[in-house]
PDB file of C-alpha atoms in Angstrom:
ATOM      1  CA  MET A   1     103.628 112.676 139.886  1.00  0.00           C
ATOM      2  CA  GLN A   2     103.907 108.954 139.170  1.00  0.00           C
ATOM      3  CA  ILE A   3     102.216 107.716 136.021  1.00  0.00           C
ATOM      4  CA  GLY A   4     101.756 103.982 135.560  1.00  0.00           C
ATOM      5  CA  TYR A   5     101.749 101.890 132.418  1.00  0.00           C
ATOM      6  CA  ALA A   6     100.431  98.331 132.184  1.00  0.00           C
ATOM      7  CA  ARG A   7     100.248  96.040 129.168  1.00  0.00           C
ATOM      8  CA  VAL A   8      98.990  92.585 128.351  1.00  0.00           C
ATOM      9  CA  SER A   9      99.415  90.829 125.013  1.00  0.00           C
ATOM     10  CA  THR A  10      95.975  89.290 124.508  1.00  0.00           C
ATOM     11  CA  ASP A  11      92.354  89.857 125.514  1.00  0.00           C
ATOM     12  CA  GLU A  12      92.425  86.624 127.548  1.00  0.00           C
ATOM     13  CA  GLN A  13      95.070  88.104 129.861  1.00  0.00           C
ATOM     14  CA  ASN A  14      94.184  90.307 132.798  1.00  0.00           C
ATOM     15  CA  LEU A  15      95.570  93.714 133.828  1.00  0.00           C
ATOM     16  CA  ASP A  16      94.470  93.429 137.482  1.00  0.00           C
ATOM     17  CA  LEU A  17      97.814  92.272 138.905  1.00  0.00           C
ATOM     18  CA  GLN A  18      99.680  95.108 137.202  1.00  0.00           C
ATOM     19  CA  ARG A  19      97.044  97.728 138.095  1.00  0.00           C
ATOM     20  CA  ASP A  20      97.084  96.673 141.761  1.00  0.00           C
ATOM     21  CA  ALA A  21     100.889  96.891 141.925  1.00  0.00           C
ATOM     22  CA  LEU A  22     100.923 100.298 140.214  1.00  0.00           C
ATOM     23  CA  GLU A  23      98.223 101.675 142.510  1.00  0.00           C
ATOM     24  CA  LYS A  24     100.085 100.341 145.559  1.00  0.00           C
ATOM     25  CA  ALA A  25     103.249 102.088 144.289  1.00  0.00           C
ATOM     26  CA  GLY A  26     101.358 105.396 144.310  1.00  0.00           C
ATOM     27  CA  CYS A  27     100.555 105.944 140.634  1.00  0.00           C
ATOM     28  CA  GLU A  28      97.954 108.676 140.227  1.00  0.00           C
ATOM     29  CA  GLU A  29      97.169 107.800 136.617  1.00  0.00           C
ATOM     30  CA  ILE A  30      97.485 104.416 134.894  1.00  0.00           C
ATOM     31  CA  TYR A  31      97.477 103.903 131.132  1.00  0.00           C
ATOM     32  CA  THR A  32      96.976 100.465 129.612  1.00  0.00           C
ATOM     33  CA  ASP A  33      97.318  98.549 126.366  1.00  0.00           C
ATOM     34  CA  THR A  34      96.148  95.161 125.189  1.00  0.00           C
ATOM     35  CA  VAL A  35      98.653  94.614 122.402  1.00  0.00           C
ATOM     36  CA  SER A  36     101.689  92.457 121.734  1.00  0.00           C
ATOM     37  CA  GLY A  37     104.970  93.901 122.958  1.00  0.00           C
ATOM     38  CA  THR A  38     106.402  93.490 119.449  1.00  0.00           C
ATOM     39  CA  LYS A  39     104.006  96.116 118.067  1.00  0.00           C
ATOM     40  CA  ALA A  40     105.578  99.528 117.615  1.00  0.00           C
ATOM     41  CA  ARG A  41     102.297 101.423 118.070  1.00  0.00           C
ATOM     42  CA  ARG A  42     100.825 101.253 121.551  1.00  0.00           C
ATOM     43  CA  PRO A  43      98.150 103.923 122.129  1.00  0.00           C
ATOM     44  CA  GLY A  44      98.160 103.595 125.940  1.00  0.00           C
ATOM     45  CA  LEU A  45     101.917 104.113 126.103  1.00  0.00           C
ATOM     46  CA  GLU A  46     101.654 107.092 123.744  1.00  0.00           C
ATOM     47  CA  ASP A  47      98.988 108.599 126.055  1.00  0.00           C
ATOM     48  CA  ALA A  48     101.203 108.020 129.092  1.00  0.00           C
ATOM     49  CA  PHE A  49     104.133 109.735 127.362  1.00  0.00           C
ATOM     50  CA  SER A  50     101.976 112.709 126.391  1.00  0.00           C
ATOM     51  CA  HIS A  51     100.960 113.231 130.051  1.00  0.00           C
ATOM     52  CA  LEU A  52     104.486 112.949 131.493  1.00  0.00           C
ATOM     53  CA  ARG A  53     106.114 116.230 132.502  1.00  0.00           C
ATOM     54  CA  THR A  54     109.566 117.106 133.837  1.00  0.00           C
ATOM     55  CA  GLY A  55     109.888 115.719 137.361  1.00  0.00           C
ATOM     56  CA  ASP A  56     107.306 112.957 136.793  1.00  0.00           C
ATOM     57  CA  THR A  57     108.110 109.249 136.935  1.00  0.00           C
ATOM     58  CA  LEU A  58     106.880 106.507 134.594  1.00  0.00           C
ATOM     59  CA  VAL A  59     106.227 103.317 136.554  1.00  0.00           C
ATOM     60  CA  VAL A  60     105.842  99.809 135.085  1.00  0.00           C
ATOM     61  CA  TRP A  61     105.250  96.485 136.803  1.00  0.00           C
ATOM     62  CA  ARG A  62     108.085  94.760 134.881  1.00  0.00           C
ATOM     63  CA  LEU A  63     110.626  95.886 132.294  1.00  0.00           C
ATOM     64  CA  ASP A  64     109.158  93.679 129.563  1.00  0.00           C
ATOM     65  CA  ARG A  65     105.870  95.603 129.802  1.00  0.00           C
ATOM     66  CA  LEU A  66     107.594  98.695 128.411  1.00  0.00           C
ATOM     67  CA  GLY A  67     110.263  97.619 125.912  1.00  0.00           C
ATOM     68  CA  ARG A  68     110.042  95.434 122.813  1.00  0.00           C
ATOM     69  CA  SER A  69     113.733  94.648 123.164  1.00  0.00           C
ATOM     70  CA  LEU A  70     116.607  95.660 125.389  1.00  0.00           C
ATOM     71  CA  ARG A  71     117.669  98.241 122.808  1.00  0.00           C
ATOM     72  CA  HIS A  72     114.133  99.701 122.639  1.00  0.00           C
ATOM     73  CA  LEU A  73     113.915  99.757 126.427  1.00  0.00           C
ATOM     74  CA  ILE A  74     117.230 101.583 126.766  1.00  0.00           C
ATOM     75  CA  ASP A  75     116.267 104.093 124.069  1.00  0.00           C
ATOM     76  CA  THR A  76     112.919 104.735 125.769  1.00  0.00           C
ATOM     77  CA  VAL A  77     114.411 105.274 129.219  1.00  0.00           C
ATOM     78  CA  THR A  78     117.199 107.454 127.783  1.00  0.00           C
ATOM     79  CA  ASP A  79     114.539 109.573 126.063  1.00  0.00           C
ATOM     80  CA  LEU A  80     112.672 109.890 129.371  1.00  0.00           C
ATOM     81  CA  GLN A  81     115.856 110.934 131.177  1.00  0.00           C
ATOM     82  CA  GLU A  82     116.586 113.588 128.540  1.00  0.00           C
ATOM     83  CA  ARG A  83     113.101 115.001 129.205  1.00  0.00           C
ATOM     84  CA  GLY A  84     113.780 115.049 132.952  1.00  0.00           C
ATOM     85  CA  ILE A  85     111.412 112.137 133.634  1.00  0.00           C
ATOM     86  CA  GLY A  86     112.258 109.268 135.970  1.00  0.00           C
ATOM     87  CA  PHE A  87     111.561 105.571 135.404  1.00  0.00           C
ATOM     88  CA  LYS A  88     110.696 102.783 137.841  1.00  0.00           C
ATOM     89  CA  SER A  89     110.254  99.067 137.333  1.00  0.00           C
ATOM     90  CA  LEU A  90     108.604  97.525 140.380  1.00  0.00           C
ATOM     91  CA  THR A  91     109.560  93.860 139.889  1.00  0.00           C
ATOM     92  CA  GLU A  92     113.228  94.504 139.065  1.00  0.00           C
ATOM     93  CA  SER A  93     113.504  97.321 141.673  1.00  0.00           C
ATOM     94  CA  ILE A  94     114.996  99.727 139.142  1.00  0.00           C
ATOM     95  CA  ASP A  95     114.473 103.405 139.896  1.00  0.00           C
ATOM     96  CA  THR A  96     116.362 105.856 137.686  1.00  0.00           C
ATOM     97  CA  THR A  97     115.530 108.662 140.107  1.00  0.00           C
ATOM     98  CA  THR A  98     118.183 107.157 142.434  1.00  0.00           C
ATOM     99  CA  SER A  99     121.906 106.820 141.790  1.00  0.00           C
ATOM    100  CA  GLY A 100     121.763 103.013 142.284  1.00  0.00           C
ATOM    101  CA  GLY A 101     118.936 102.696 139.763  1.00  0.00           C
ATOM    102  CA  LYS A 102     120.847 104.766 137.226  1.00  0.00           C
ATOM    103  CA  LEU A 103     123.888 102.518 137.712  1.00  0.00           C
ATOM    104  CA  VAL A 104     121.870  99.342 137.114  1.00  0.00           C
ATOM    105  CA  PHE A 105     120.293 100.805 134.017  1.00  0.00           C
ATOM    106  CA  HIS A 106     123.644 101.936 132.617  1.00  0.00           C
ATOM    107  CA  ILE A 107     124.984  98.417 133.185  1.00  0.00           C
ATOM    108  CA  PHE A 108     122.049  97.060 131.145  1.00  0.00           C
ATOM    109  CA  GLY A 109     122.900  99.580 128.411  1.00  0.00           C
ATOM    110  CA  ALA A 110     126.562  98.585 128.431  1.00  0.00           C
ATOM    111  CA  LEU A 111     125.634  94.901 128.164  1.00  0.00           C
ATOM    112  CA  ALA A 112     123.316  95.601 125.226  1.00  0.00           C
ATOM    113  CA  GLU A 113     126.033  97.583 123.454  1.00  0.00           C
ATOM    114  CA  PHE A 114     128.558  94.812 124.117  1.00  0.00           C
ATOM    115  CA  GLU A 115     126.141  92.255 122.649  1.00  0.00           C
ATOM    116  CA  ARG A 116     125.661  94.378 119.490  1.00  0.00           C
ATOM    117  CA  GLU A 117     129.436  94.730 119.056  1.00  0.00           C
ATOM    118  CA  ILE A 118     129.980  90.962 119.422  1.00  0.00           C
ATOM    119  CA  ILE A 119     127.309  90.281 116.794  1.00  0.00           C
ATOM    120  CA  ARG A 120     128.864  92.870 114.445  1.00  0.00           C
ATOM    121  CA  GLU A 121     132.335  91.369 114.892  1.00  0.00           C
ATOM    122  CA  ARG A 122     131.063  87.835 114.213  1.00  0.00           C
ATOM    123  CA  THR A 123     129.258  89.019 111.105  1.00  0.00           C
ATOM    124  CA  GLN A 124     132.349  90.793 109.791  1.00  0.00           C
ATOM    125  CA  ALA A 125     134.527  87.732 110.496  1.00  0.00           C
ATOM    126  CA  GLY A 126     132.051  85.482 108.663  1.00  0.00           C
ATOM    127  CA  LEU A 127     131.954  87.792 105.626  1.00  0.00           C
ATOM    128  CA  LEU A 128     135.751  87.978 105.556  1.00  0.00           C
ATOM    129  CA  ALA A 129     136.025  84.172 105.725  1.00  0.00           C
ATOM    130  CA  ALA A 130     133.511  83.803 102.888  1.00  0.00           C
ATOM    131  CA  ARG A 131     135.384  86.329 100.713  1.00  0.00           C
ATOM    132  CA  SER A 132     138.664  84.509 101.297  1.00  0.00           C
ATOM    133  CA  ARG A 133     136.993  81.410  99.843  1.00  0.00           C
ATOM    134  CA  GLY A 134     135.876  83.374  96.784  1.00  0.00           C
ATOM    135  CA  ARG A 135     132.265  83.852  97.810  1.00  0.00           C
ATOM    136  CA  ASN A 136     130.896  87.370  97.676  1.00  0.00           C
ATOM    137  CA  GLY A 137     127.630  88.346  99.255  1.00  0.00           C
ATOM    138  CA  GLY A 138     124.650  89.825  97.530  1.00  0.00           C
ATOM    139  CA  ARG A 139     122.268  88.753  94.879  1.00  0.00           C
ATOM    140  CA  ARG A 140     123.575  87.071  91.744  1.00  0.00           C
ATOM    141  CA  LYS A 141     123.317  88.980  88.483  1.00  0.00           C
ATOM    142  CA  ALA A 142     120.345  88.031  86.357  1.00  0.00           C
ATOM    143  CA  LEU A 143     122.423  87.931  83.170  1.00  0.00           C
ATOM    144  CA  THR A 144     126.012  87.091  82.260  1.00  0.00           C
ATOM    145  CA  GLU A 145     128.199  89.584  80.364  1.00  0.00           C
ATOM    146  CA  GLN A 146     127.582  87.630  77.149  1.00  0.00           C
ATOM    147  CA  GLN A 147     123.806  87.747  77.694  1.00  0.00           C
ATOM    148  CA  VAL A 148     123.976  91.500  78.375  1.00  0.00           C
ATOM    149  CA  GLN A 149     125.748  92.033  75.036  1.00  0.00           C
ATOM    150  CA  GLN A 150     123.061  89.971  73.255  1.00  0.00           C
ATOM    151  CA  LEU A 151     120.364  91.916  75.097  1.00  0.00           C
ATOM    152  CA  VAL A 152     121.819  95.267  73.979  1.00  0.00           C
ATOM    153  CA  GLN A 153     122.053  94.041  70.376  1.00  0.00           C
ATOM    154  CA  LEU A 154     118.448  92.843  70.394  1.00  0.00           C
ATOM    155  CA  ALA A 155     117.299  96.115  71.985  1.00  0.00           C
ATOM    156  CA  ALA A 156     119.109  98.146  69.287  1.00  0.00           C
ATOM    157  CA  ASP A 157     117.073  96.318  66.627  1.00  0.00           C
ATOM    158  CA  LYS A 158     113.757  98.210  66.596  1.00  0.00           C
ATOM    159  CA  THR A 159     111.903  95.188  65.177  1.00  0.00           C
ATOM    160  CA  ASN A 160     112.204  93.400  68.556  1.00  0.00           C
ATOM    161  CA  SER A 161     109.727  94.353  71.246  1.00  0.00           C
ATOM    162  CA  VAL A 162     110.779  94.742  74.887  1.00  0.00           C
ATOM    163  CA  LYS A 163     108.190  92.127  75.819  1.00  0.00           C
ATOM    164  CA  ASP A 164     109.672  89.549  73.434  1.00  0.00           C
ATOM    165  CA  ILE A 165     113.241  90.249  74.559  1.00  0.00           C
ATOM    166  CA  CYS A 166     112.238  89.890  78.217  1.00  0.00           C
ATOM    167  CA  LYS A 167     110.478  86.610  77.443  1.00  0.00           C
ATOM    168  CA  THR A 168     113.551  85.297  75.608  1.00  0.00           C
ATOM    169  CA  PHE A 169     115.880  86.001  78.549  1.00  0.00           C
ATOM    170  CA  GLY A 170     113.312  85.227  81.254  1.00  0.00           C
ATOM    171  CA  ILE A 171     113.637  88.649  82.875  1.00  0.00           C
ATOM    172  CA  SER A 172     111.251  91.410  83.892  1.00  0.00           C
ATOM    173  CA  ARG A 173     110.900  94.782  82.175  1.00  0.00           C
ATOM    174  CA  MET A 174     112.611  96.392  85.161  1.00  0.00           C
ATOM    175  CA  THR A 175     115.623  94.119  84.746  1.00  0.00           C
ATOM    176  CA  PHE A 176     115.648  94.834  81.009  1.00  0.00           C
ATOM    177  CA  TYR A 177     115.781  98.591  81.572  1.00  0.00           C
ATOM    178  CA  ARG A 178     118.400  98.187  84.277  1.00  0.00           C
ATOM    179  CA  TYR A 179     120.736  96.535  81.756  1.00  0.00           C
ATOM    180  CA  VAL A 180     119.795  98.554  78.706  1.00  0.00           C
ATOM    181  CA  LYS A 181     119.913 102.304  79.193  1.00  0.00           C
ATOM    182  CA  VAL A 182     117.071 104.261  77.608  1.00  0.00           C
ATOM    183  CA  GLU A 183     119.589 106.228  75.509  1.00  0.00           C
ATOM    184  CA  GLN A 184     120.888 102.994  73.964  1.00  0.00           C
ATOM    185  CA  ILE A 185     117.373 101.966  72.883  1.00  0.00           C
ATOM    186  CA  GLU A 186     116.394 105.206  71.152  1.00  0.00           C
TER     187      GLU A 186
END
């Protein structure tokens, strides 16, 4: 059985074009959403997935109607394949029930993986270059070593309140307790 899925982003947009194409392709059931593609929760897509059985095929008008990103699209189609469910995109002529369609989809997956690796390599090279110039990533410490020593001394003196110490150093209670262990205070 072929189950269709159509999605538009806003109420002003119309599902008719997608519905017509899905019906022409032979979809017996069509599930729809009116929600941005960036949203993780799409009730119509969830309903379509719950009705898909082994041997069925999920049909969409275009790839971008299904996936929020290439990675999400690949993960979704891989999940469908593991469940024994085919996938068709009418506009791009991708049909994972055929060997040619599987090849095209695996090429997309390889390109997405290549892109992720390139980004990771660039990031690592940038971090390495920054470290070689003496710059380390991460958030700066709220207090210097000298200030931490003063903070511990003030905290040891029971006449000073945590509120006053925090106000003096311009830090929050959470930061105070991060620097001064509870055992040191008592």
